[in-house]
PDB file of C-alpha atoms in Angstrom:
ATOM      1  CA  ASN Z 239      87.447  74.826 143.238  1.00 52.00           C
ATOM      2  CA  SER Z 240      87.422  71.224 144.729  1.00 59.00           C
ATOM      3  CA  GLU Z 241      87.625  72.397 148.290  1.00 80.00           C
ATOM      4  CA  GLU Z 242      84.346  74.529 148.200  1.00 88.00           C
ATOM      5  CA  ARG Z 243      81.739  73.209 150.456  1.00 94.00           C
ATOM      6  CA  LYS Z 244      78.465  72.621 149.290  1.00 97.00           C
ATOM      7  CA  VAL Z 245      75.113  72.439 151.336  1.00 97.00           C
ATOM      8  CA  LEU Z 246      71.609  71.375 150.577  1.00 98.00           C
ATOM      9  CA  CYS Z 247      68.588  73.691 151.570  1.00 96.00           C
ATOM     10  CA  ILE Z 248      66.565  71.558 153.658  1.00 94.00           C
ATOM     11  CA  SER Z 249      64.249  74.325 155.008  1.00 91.00           C
ATOM     12  CA  ASN Z 250      63.360  77.935 154.080  1.00 90.00           C
ATOM     13  CA  GLU Z 251      61.145  78.841 156.636  1.00 83.00           C
ATOM     14  CA  ASP Z 252      61.795  81.674 159.071  1.00 71.00           C
ATOM     15  CA  HIS Z 253      62.113  79.852 162.402  1.00 65.00           C
ATOM     16  CA  LYS Z 254      62.001  83.467 164.303  1.00 65.00           C
ATOM     17  CA  PHE Z 255      65.259  82.339 165.950  1.00 62.00           C
ATOM     18  CA  TYR Z 256      67.993  84.680 165.032  1.00 60.00           C
ATOM     19  CA  ALA Z 257      68.191  87.897 162.782  1.00 61.00           C
ATOM     20  CA  CYS Z 258      69.714  85.558 159.822  1.00 62.00           C
ATOM     21  CA  ASP Z 259      66.125  83.578 159.543  1.00 64.00           C
ATOM     22  CA  LYS Z 260      64.341  86.348 157.788  1.00 80.00           C
ATOM     23  CA  ASN Z 261      66.572  85.375 154.856  1.00 87.00           C
ATOM     24  CA  ALA Z 262      65.561  82.137 154.599  1.00 87.00           C
ATOM     25  CA  PRO Z 263      62.741  82.636 152.135  1.00 89.00           C
ATOM     26  CA  LEU Z 264      65.419  83.845 149.466  1.00 93.00           C
ATOM     27  CA  LEU Z 265      66.464  79.984 149.724  1.00 95.00           C
ATOM     28  CA  LYS Z 266      64.912  77.068 147.525  1.00 96.00           C
ATOM     29  CA  VAL Z 267      64.347  73.638 149.403  1.00 96.00           C
ATOM     30  CA  GLY Z 268      66.391  71.070 147.394  1.00 97.00           C
ATOM     31  CA  GLU Z 269      68.626  73.523 145.748  1.00 98.00           C
ATOM     32  CA  GLN Z 270      72.263  72.987 146.339  1.00 98.00           C
ATOM     33  CA  TYR Z 271      74.454  76.353 147.301  1.00 98.00           C
ATOM     34  CA  THR Z 272      78.319  76.948 148.023  1.00 98.00           C
ATOM     35  CA  VAL Z 273      79.374  77.856 151.493  1.00 97.00           C
ATOM     36  CA  SER Z 274      81.468  81.361 151.356  1.00 97.00           C
ATOM     37  CA  GLU Z 275      81.748  81.721 155.156  1.00 96.00           C
ATOM     38  CA  VAL Z 276      80.413  80.016 158.354  1.00 95.00           C
ATOM     39  CA  GLU Z 277      79.970  82.125 161.431  1.00 93.00           C
ATOM     40  CA  VAL Z 278      79.991  80.184 164.706  1.00 94.00           C
ATOM     41  CA  HIS Z 279      78.274  81.689 167.481  1.00 87.00           C
ATOM     42  CA  SER Z 280      77.349  80.835 171.150  1.00 87.00           C
ATOM     43  CA  TRP Z 281      73.702  79.779 170.434  1.00 83.00           C
ATOM     44  CA  HIS Z 282      73.490  79.409 166.507  1.00 82.00           C
ATOM     45  CA  THR Z 283      75.763  79.103 163.447  1.00 89.00           C
ATOM     46  CA  ALA Z 284      75.308  81.630 160.566  1.00 91.00           C
ATOM     47  CA  VAL Z 285      76.184  80.633 157.021  1.00 93.00           C
ATOM     48  CA  TYR Z 286      76.940  83.021 153.805  1.00 96.00           C
ATOM     49  CA  LEU Z 287      76.588  81.496 150.336  1.00 97.00           C
ATOM     50  CA  LYS Z 288      78.316  82.417 147.408  1.00 98.00           C
ATOM     51  CA  GLU Z 289      74.830  82.797 145.443  1.00 98.00           C
ATOM     52  CA  PHE Z 290      73.891  85.693 148.100  1.00 96.00           C
ATOM     53  CA  PRO Z 291      76.879  87.837 148.649  1.00 96.00           C
ATOM     54  CA  GLY Z 292      76.581  89.385 152.087  1.00 93.00           C
ATOM     55  CA  VAL Z 293      73.144  87.428 153.397  1.00 93.00           C
ATOM     56  CA  LYS Z 294      73.540  85.873 156.308  1.00 91.00           C
ATOM     57  CA  PHE Z 295      71.555  82.605 157.004  1.00 91.00           C
ATOM     58  CA  ASN Z 296      70.742  80.101 159.770  1.00 90.00           C
ATOM     59  CA  SER Z 297      72.476  76.911 159.474  1.00 91.00           C
ATOM     60  CA  VAL Z 298      69.169  74.894 160.155  1.00 89.00           C
ATOM     61  CA  CYS Z 299      68.255  75.538 156.715  1.00 91.00           C
ATOM     62  CA  PHE Z 300      71.079  73.381 155.625  1.00 94.00           C
ATOM     63  CA  GLU Z 301      72.481  69.828 155.189  1.00 96.00           C
ATOM     64  CA  GLU Z 302      76.324  69.412 154.408  1.00 94.00           C
ATOM     65  CA  ILE Z 303      76.526  67.608 150.999  1.00 94.00           C
ATOM     66  CA  GLU Z 304      79.561  64.843 151.358  1.00 81.00           C
TER      67      GLU Z 304
END
């Protein structure tokens, strides 16, 4: 799908900020992933990836690819 949003992993550290950070070590820095869903909350944004169904990540781990 040409409409898929791709992100680049820029961090896989557990920032101990929100519950979704515990999943950060699953990511590989420098790897590209496909966004399946984004949840915007008042203090953080959670990102779900097609590569890890049902697993929530903190948006600070990613940079959007143009």
